[in-house]
PDB file of C-alpha atoms in Angstrom:
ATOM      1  CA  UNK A  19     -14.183 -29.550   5.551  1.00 85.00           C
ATOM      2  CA  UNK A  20     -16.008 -27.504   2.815  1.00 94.00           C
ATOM      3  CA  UNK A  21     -18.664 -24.693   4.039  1.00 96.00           C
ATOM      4  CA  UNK A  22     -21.807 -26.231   2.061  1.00 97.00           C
ATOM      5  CA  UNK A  23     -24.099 -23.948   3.676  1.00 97.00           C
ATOM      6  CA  UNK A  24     -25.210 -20.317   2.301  1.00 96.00           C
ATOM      7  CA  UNK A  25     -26.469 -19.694   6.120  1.00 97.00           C
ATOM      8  CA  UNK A  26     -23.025 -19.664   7.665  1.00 97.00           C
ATOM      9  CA  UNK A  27     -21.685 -16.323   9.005  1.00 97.00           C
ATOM     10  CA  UNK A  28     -18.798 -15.979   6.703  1.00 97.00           C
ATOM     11  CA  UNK A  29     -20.652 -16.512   3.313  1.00 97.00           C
ATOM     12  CA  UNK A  30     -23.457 -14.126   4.704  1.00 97.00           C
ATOM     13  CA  UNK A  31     -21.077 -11.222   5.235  1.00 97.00           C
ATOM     14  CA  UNK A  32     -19.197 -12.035   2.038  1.00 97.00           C
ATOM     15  CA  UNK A  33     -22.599 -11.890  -0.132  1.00 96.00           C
ATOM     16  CA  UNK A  34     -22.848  -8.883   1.101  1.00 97.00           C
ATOM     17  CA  UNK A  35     -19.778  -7.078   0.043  1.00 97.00           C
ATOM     18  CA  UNK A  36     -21.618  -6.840  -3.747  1.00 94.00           C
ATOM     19  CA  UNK A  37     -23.033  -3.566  -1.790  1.00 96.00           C
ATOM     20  CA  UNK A  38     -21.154  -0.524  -1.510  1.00 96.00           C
ATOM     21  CA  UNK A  39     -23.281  -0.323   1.385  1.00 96.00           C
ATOM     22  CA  UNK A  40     -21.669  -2.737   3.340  1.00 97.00           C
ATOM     23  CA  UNK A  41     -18.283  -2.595   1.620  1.00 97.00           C
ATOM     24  CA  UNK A  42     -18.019   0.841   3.636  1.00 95.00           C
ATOM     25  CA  UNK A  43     -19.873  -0.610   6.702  1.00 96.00           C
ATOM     26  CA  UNK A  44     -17.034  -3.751   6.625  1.00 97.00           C
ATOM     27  CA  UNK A  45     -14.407  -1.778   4.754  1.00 97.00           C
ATOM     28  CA  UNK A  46     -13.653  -4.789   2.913  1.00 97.00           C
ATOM     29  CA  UNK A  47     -14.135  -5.783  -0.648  1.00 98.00           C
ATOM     30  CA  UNK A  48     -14.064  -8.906  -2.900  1.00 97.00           C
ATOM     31  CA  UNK A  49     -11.399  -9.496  -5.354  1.00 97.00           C
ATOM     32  CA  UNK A  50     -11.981 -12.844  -7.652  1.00 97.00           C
ATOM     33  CA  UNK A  51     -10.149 -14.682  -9.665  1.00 96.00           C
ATOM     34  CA  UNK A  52      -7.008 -16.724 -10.625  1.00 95.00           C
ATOM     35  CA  UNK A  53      -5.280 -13.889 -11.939  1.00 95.00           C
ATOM     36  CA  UNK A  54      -6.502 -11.011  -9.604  1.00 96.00           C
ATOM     37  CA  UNK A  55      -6.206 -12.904  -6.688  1.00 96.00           C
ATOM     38  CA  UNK A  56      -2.647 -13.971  -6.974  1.00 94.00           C
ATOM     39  CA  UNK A  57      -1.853 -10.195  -8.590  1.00 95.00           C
ATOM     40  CA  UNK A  58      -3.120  -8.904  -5.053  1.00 95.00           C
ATOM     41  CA  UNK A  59      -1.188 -10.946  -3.106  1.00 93.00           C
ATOM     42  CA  UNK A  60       2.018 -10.127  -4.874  1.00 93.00           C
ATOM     43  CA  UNK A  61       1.103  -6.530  -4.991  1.00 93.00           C
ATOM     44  CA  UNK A  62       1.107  -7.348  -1.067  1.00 93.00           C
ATOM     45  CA  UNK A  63      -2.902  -6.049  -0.319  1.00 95.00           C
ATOM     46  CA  UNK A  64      -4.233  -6.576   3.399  1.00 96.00           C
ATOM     47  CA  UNK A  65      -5.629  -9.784   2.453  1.00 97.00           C
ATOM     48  CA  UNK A  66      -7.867 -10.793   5.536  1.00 96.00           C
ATOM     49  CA  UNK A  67      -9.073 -14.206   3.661  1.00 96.00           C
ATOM     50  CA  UNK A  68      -8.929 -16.195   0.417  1.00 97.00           C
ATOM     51  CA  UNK A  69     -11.964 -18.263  -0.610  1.00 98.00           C
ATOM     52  CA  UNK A  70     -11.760 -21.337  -2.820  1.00 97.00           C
ATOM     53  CA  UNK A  71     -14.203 -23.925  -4.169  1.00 97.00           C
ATOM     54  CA  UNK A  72     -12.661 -27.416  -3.349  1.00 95.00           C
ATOM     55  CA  UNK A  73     -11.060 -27.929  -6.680  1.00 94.00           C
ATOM     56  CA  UNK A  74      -8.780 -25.789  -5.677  1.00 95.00           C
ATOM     57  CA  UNK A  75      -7.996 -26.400  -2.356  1.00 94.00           C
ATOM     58  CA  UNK A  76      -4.472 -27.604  -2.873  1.00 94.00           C
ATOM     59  CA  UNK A  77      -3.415 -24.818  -4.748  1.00 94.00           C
ATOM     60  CA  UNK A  78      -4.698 -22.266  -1.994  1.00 94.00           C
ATOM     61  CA  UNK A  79      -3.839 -24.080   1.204  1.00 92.00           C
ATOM     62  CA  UNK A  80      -4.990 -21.034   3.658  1.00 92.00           C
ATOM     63  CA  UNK A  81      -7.888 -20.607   2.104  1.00 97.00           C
ATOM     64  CA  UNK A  82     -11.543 -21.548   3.385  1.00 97.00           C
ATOM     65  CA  UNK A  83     -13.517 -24.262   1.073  1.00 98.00           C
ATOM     66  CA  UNK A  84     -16.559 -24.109   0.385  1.00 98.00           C
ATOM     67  CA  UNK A  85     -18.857 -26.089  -1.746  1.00 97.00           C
ATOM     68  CA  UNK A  86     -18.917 -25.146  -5.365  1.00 95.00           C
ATOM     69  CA  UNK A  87     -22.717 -24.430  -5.109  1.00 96.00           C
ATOM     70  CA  UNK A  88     -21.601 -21.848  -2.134  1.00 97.00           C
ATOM     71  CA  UNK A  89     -18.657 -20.234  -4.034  1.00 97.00           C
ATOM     72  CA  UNK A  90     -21.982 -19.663  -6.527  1.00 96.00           C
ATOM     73  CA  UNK A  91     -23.856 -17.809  -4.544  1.00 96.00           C
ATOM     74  CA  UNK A  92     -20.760 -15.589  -3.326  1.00 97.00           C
ATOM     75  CA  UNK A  93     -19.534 -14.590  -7.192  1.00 96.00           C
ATOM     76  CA  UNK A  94     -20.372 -11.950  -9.317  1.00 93.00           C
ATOM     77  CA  UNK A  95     -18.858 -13.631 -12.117  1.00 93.00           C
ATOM     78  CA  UNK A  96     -20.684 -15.628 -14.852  1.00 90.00           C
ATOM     79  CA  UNK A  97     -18.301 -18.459 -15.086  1.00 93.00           C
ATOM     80  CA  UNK A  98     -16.103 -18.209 -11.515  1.00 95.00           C
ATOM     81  CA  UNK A  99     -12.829 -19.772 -11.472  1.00 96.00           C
ATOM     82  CA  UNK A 100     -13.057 -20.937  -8.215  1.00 96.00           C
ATOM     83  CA  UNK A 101     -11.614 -18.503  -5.907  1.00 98.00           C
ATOM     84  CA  UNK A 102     -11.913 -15.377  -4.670  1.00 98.00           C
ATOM     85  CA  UNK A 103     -10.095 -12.730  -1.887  1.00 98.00           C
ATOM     86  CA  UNK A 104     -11.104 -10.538   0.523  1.00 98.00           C
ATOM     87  CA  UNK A 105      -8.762  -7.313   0.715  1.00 98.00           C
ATOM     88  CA  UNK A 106      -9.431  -4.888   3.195  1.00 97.00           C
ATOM     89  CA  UNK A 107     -10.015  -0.776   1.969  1.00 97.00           C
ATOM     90  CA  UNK A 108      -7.271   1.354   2.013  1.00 93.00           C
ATOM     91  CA  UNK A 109      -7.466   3.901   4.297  1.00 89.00           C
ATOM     92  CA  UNK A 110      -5.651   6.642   2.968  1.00 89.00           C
ATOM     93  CA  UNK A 111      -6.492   9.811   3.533  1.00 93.00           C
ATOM     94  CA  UNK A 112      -6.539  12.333   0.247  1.00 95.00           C
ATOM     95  CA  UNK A 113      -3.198  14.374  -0.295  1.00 96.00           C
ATOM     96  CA  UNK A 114      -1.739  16.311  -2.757  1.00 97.00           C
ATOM     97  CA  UNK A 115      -0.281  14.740  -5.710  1.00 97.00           C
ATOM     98  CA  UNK A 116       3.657  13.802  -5.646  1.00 95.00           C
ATOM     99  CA  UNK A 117       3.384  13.811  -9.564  1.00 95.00           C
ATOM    100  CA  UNK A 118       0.915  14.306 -12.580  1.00 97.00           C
ATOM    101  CA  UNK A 119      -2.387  12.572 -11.321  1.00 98.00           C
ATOM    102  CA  UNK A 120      -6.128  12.403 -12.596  1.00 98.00           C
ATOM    103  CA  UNK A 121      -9.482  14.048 -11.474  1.00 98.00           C
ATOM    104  CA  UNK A 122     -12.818  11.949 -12.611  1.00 98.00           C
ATOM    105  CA  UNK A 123     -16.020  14.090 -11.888  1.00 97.00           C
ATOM    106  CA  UNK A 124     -18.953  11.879 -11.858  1.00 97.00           C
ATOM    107  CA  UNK A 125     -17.802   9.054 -13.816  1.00 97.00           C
ATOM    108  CA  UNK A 126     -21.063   6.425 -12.898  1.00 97.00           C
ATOM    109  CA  UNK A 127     -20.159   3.440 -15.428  1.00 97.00           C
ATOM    110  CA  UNK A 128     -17.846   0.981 -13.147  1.00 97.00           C
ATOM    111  CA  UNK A 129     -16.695  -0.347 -16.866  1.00 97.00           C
ATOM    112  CA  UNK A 130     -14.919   2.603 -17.233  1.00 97.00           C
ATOM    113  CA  UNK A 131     -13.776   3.796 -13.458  1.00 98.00           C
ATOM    114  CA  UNK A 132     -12.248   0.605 -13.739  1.00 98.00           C
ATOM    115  CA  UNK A 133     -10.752   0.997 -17.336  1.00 98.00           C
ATOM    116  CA  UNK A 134      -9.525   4.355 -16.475  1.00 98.00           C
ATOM    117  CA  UNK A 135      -7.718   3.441 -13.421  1.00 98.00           C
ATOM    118  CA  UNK A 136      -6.151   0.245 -15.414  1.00 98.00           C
ATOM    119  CA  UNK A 137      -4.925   2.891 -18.234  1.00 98.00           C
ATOM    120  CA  UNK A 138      -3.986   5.113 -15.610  1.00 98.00           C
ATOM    121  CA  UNK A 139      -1.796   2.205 -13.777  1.00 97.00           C
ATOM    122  CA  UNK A 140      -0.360   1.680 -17.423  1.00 97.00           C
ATOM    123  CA  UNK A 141       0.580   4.827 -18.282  1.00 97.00           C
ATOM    124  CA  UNK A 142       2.351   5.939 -14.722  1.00 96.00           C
ATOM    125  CA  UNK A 143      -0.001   8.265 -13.380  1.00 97.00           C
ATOM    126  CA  UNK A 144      -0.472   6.784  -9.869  1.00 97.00           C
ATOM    127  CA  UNK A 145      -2.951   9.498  -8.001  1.00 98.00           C
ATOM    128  CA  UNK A 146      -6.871   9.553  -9.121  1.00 98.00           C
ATOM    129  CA  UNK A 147      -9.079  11.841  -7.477  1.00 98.00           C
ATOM    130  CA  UNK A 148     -12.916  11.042  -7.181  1.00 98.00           C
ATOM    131  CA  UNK A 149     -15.627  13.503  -7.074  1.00 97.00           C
ATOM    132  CA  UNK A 150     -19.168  12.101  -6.495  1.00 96.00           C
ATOM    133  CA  UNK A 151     -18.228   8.657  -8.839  1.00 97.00           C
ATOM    134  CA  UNK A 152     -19.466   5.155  -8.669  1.00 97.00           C
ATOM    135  CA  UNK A 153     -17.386   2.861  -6.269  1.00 97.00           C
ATOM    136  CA  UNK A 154     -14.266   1.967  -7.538  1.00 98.00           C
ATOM    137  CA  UNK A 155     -13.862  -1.183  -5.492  1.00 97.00           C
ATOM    138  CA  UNK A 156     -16.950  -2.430  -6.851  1.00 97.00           C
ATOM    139  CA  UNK A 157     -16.674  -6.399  -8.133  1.00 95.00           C
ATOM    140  CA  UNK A 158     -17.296  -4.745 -11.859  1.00 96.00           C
ATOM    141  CA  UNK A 159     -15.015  -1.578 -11.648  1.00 98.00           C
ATOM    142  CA  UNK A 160     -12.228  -3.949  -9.891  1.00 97.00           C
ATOM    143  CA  UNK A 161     -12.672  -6.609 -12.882  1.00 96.00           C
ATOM    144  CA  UNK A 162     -12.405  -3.847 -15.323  1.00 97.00           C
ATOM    145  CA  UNK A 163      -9.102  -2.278 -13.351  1.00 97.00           C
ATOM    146  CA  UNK A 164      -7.369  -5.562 -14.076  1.00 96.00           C
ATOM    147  CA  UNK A 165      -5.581  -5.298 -10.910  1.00 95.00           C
ATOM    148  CA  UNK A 166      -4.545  -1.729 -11.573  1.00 97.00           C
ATOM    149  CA  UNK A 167      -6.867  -0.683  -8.379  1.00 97.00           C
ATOM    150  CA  UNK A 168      -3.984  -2.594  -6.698  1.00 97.00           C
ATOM    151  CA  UNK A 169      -0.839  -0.380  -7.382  1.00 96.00           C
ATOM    152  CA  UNK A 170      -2.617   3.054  -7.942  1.00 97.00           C
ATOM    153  CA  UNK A 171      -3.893   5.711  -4.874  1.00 97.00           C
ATOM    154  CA  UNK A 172      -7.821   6.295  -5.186  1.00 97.00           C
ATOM    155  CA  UNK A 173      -8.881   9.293  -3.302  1.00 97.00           C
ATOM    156  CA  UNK A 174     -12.703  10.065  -2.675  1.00 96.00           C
ATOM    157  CA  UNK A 175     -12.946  13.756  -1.987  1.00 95.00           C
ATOM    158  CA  UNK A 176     -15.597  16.181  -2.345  1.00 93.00           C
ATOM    159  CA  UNK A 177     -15.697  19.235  -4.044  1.00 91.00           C
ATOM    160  CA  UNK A 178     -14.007  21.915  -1.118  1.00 90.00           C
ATOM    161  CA  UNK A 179     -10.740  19.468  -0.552  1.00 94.00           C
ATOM    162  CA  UNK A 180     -10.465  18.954  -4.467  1.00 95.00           C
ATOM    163  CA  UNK A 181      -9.513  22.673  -4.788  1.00 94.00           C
ATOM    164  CA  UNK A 182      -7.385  22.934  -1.709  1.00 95.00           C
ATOM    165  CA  UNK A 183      -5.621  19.426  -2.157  1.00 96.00           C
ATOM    166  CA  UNK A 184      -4.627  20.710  -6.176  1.00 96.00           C
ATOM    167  CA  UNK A 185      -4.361  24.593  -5.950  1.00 95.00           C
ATOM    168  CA  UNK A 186      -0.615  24.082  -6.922  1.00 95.00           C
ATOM    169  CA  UNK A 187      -0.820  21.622  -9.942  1.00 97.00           C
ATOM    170  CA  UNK A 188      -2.988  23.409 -13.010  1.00 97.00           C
ATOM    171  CA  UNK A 189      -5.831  21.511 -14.255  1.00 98.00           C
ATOM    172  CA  UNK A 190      -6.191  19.973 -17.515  1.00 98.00           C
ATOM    173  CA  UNK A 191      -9.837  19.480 -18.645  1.00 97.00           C
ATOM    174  CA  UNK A 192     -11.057  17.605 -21.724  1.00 93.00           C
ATOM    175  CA  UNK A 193     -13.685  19.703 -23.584  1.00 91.00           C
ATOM    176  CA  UNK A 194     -15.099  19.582 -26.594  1.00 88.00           C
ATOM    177  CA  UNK A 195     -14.196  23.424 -26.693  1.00 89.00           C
ATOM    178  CA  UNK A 196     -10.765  23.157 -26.010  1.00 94.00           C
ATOM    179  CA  UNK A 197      -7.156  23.503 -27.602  1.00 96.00           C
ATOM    180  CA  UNK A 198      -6.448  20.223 -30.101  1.00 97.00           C
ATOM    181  CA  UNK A 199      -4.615  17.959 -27.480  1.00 97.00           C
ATOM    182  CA  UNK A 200      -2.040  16.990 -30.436  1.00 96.00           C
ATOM    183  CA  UNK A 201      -0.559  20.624 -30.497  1.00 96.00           C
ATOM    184  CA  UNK A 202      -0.539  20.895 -27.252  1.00 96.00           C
ATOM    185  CA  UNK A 203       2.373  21.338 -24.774  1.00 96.00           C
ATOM    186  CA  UNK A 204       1.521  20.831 -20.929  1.00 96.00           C
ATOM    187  CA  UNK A 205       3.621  21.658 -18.053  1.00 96.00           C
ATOM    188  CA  UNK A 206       6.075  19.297 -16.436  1.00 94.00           C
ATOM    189  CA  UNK A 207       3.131  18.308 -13.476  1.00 96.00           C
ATOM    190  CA  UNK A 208      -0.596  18.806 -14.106  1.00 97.00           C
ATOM    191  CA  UNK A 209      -3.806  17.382 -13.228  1.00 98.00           C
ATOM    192  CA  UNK A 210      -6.293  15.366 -15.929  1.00 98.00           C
ATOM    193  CA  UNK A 211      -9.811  15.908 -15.584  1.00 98.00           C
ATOM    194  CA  UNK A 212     -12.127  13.733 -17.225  1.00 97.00           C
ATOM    195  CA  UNK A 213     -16.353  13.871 -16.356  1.00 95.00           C
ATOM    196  CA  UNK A 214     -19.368  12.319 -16.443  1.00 94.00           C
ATOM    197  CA  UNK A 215     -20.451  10.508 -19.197  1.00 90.00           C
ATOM    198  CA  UNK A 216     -22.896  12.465 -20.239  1.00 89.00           C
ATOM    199  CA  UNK A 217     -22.550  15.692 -18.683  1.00 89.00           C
ATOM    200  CA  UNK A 218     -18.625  16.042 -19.127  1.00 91.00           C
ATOM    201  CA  UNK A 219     -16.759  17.894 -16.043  1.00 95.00           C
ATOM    202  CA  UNK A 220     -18.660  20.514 -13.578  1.00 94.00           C
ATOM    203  CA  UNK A 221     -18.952  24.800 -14.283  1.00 94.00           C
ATOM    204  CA  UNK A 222     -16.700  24.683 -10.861  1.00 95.00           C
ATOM    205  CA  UNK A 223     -13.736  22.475 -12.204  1.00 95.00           C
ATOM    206  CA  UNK A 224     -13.649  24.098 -15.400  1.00 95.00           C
ATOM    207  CA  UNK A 225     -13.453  27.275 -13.862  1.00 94.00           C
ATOM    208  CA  UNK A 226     -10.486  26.218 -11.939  1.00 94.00           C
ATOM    209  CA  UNK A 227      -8.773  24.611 -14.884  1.00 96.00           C
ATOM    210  CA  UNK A 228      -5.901  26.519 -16.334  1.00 97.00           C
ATOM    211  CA  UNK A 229      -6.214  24.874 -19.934  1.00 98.00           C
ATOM    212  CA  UNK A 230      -8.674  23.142 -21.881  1.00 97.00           C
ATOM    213  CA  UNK A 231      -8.024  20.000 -24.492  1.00 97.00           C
ATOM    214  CA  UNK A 232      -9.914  18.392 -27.308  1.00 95.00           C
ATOM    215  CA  UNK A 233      -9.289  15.204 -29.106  1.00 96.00           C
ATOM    216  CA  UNK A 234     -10.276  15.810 -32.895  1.00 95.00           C
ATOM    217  CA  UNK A 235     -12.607  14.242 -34.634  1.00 93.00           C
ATOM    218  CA  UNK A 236     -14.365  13.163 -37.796  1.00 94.00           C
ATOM    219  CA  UNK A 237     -17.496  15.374 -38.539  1.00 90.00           C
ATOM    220  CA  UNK A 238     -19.134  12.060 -37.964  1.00 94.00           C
ATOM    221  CA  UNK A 239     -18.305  11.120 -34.941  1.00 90.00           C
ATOM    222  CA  UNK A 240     -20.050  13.214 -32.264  1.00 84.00           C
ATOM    223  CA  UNK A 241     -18.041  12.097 -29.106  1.00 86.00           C
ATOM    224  CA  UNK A 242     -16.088   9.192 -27.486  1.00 90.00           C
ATOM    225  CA  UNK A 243     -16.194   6.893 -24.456  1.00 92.00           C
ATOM    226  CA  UNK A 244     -15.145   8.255 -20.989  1.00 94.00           C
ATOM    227  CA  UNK A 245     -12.253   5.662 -20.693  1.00 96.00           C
ATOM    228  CA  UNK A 246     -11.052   6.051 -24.383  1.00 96.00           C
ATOM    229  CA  UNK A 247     -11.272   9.624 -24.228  1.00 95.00           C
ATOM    230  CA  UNK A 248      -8.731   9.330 -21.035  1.00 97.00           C
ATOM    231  CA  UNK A 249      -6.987   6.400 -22.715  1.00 97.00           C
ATOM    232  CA  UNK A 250      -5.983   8.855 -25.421  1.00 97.00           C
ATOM    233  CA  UNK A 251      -4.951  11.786 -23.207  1.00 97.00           C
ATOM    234  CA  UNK A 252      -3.413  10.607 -20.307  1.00 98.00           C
ATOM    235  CA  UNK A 253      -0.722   8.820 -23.255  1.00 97.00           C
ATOM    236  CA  UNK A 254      -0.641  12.051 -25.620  1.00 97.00           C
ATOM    237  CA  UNK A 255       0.152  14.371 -22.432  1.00 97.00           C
ATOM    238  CA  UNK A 256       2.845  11.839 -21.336  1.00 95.00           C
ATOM    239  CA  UNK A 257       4.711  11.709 -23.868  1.00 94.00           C
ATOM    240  CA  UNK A 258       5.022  15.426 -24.155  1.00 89.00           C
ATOM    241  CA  UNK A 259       6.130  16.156 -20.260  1.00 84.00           C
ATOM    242  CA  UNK A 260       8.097  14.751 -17.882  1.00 69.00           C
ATOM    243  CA  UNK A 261       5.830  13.366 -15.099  1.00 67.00           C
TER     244      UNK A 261
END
């Protein structure tokens, strides 16, 4: 039988889980979808339960039905599709990185946390440290990930274990200031940092970087997107190292 009503135990905790809040107090967090759902499972997450509106009951037969008004309340989604997962955090504690990896310093748009760590999942950088950034298992920085949170390491850190975890691998920072990333030549492993939107990357991570890139512009054009900016540069450095 369908849950039908928004009071039952289950549904409360799940409504919940839009708040990082209780996302940490749980350590669970909502994945929804056709797509991401099934991409989780394959990518074999600690699914604790799937969710589905009774449409689709016969397609998930595990799952728990609910009403569609219910699966309603429970999405974050304009138009849901009917079914949704709950994955349990990974609890992995920050190391250092086996290959080249990325540093975001205050990146606060989910949009692009999530776009980054989809690019980053695309272009084979699978370590991406987090200083003082929104949540990147948020239902809108997971969305935007397109199931690259699934097959990438995210490490929160803070500032001290940052510097310890990469004093071996030289930082790369993007800066307006820096070296035109097009005639540039990195080392086999480094370290990306991208920052805030609108403050770009702390005094203290710059100071620790060993080089400094720009991406050129048009006199016009006075900056570009976070997640473009990394789009661009995670690709360019690829291509000219090898890891």
């Amino acid at each position: 039988m369908a849950i039908t009503s928004k009071s039952n135990p289950l549904i409360k905790e799940i409504s919940k889980l839009s708040d990082k809040k209780y996302r940490r107090e749980f350590n669970k967090y909502i994945v929804e979808g056709t797509k991401p759902v099934n991409e989780c499972l394959a990518a074999e997450c600690e699914v604790e339960k799937i969710i589905c509106s009774e449409e689709l009951a016969s397609a998930y037969p595990n799952a728990v039905v609910v009403s569609n008004e219910v699966f309603q309340y429970i999405s974050s989604e304009k138009t849901p599709q009917g079914v949704m997962a709950v994955i349990k955090l990974p609890q992995i504690a920050p190391i250092a990185p086996q290959g080249s990896c990325i540093l975001l310093d205050g990146i606060q748009d989910p949009g692009n946390l999530g776009t980054i760590i989809r690019t980053a999942n695309a272009a084979g950088y699978n370590e991406i440290y987090l200083l003082d950034c929104t949540d990147a298992f948020s239902p809108k920085a997971v969305r935007a990930s397109m199931s690259g949170i699934f097959f990438v390491k995210v490490y929160r850190c803070s500032r001290n274990e940052i510097f310890s975890l990469l004093k071996d691998v030289p930082l790369i920072c993007a800066d307006m200031d820096g070296d035109n990333i097009f005639e540039f030549d990195p080392p086999d492993k480094y370290c990306l940092c991208i920052g805030n939107e609108g403050n770009g990357i702390g005094d203290d991570i710059i100071d620790h970087s060993k080089y400094r890139i720009r991406i050129p512009m048009s006199d016009t054009c006075e900056s570009l997107n976070a997640a473009v900016s990394a789009g661009i540069a995670m690709y360019q450095l690829k291509s000219k190292s090898k890891r």
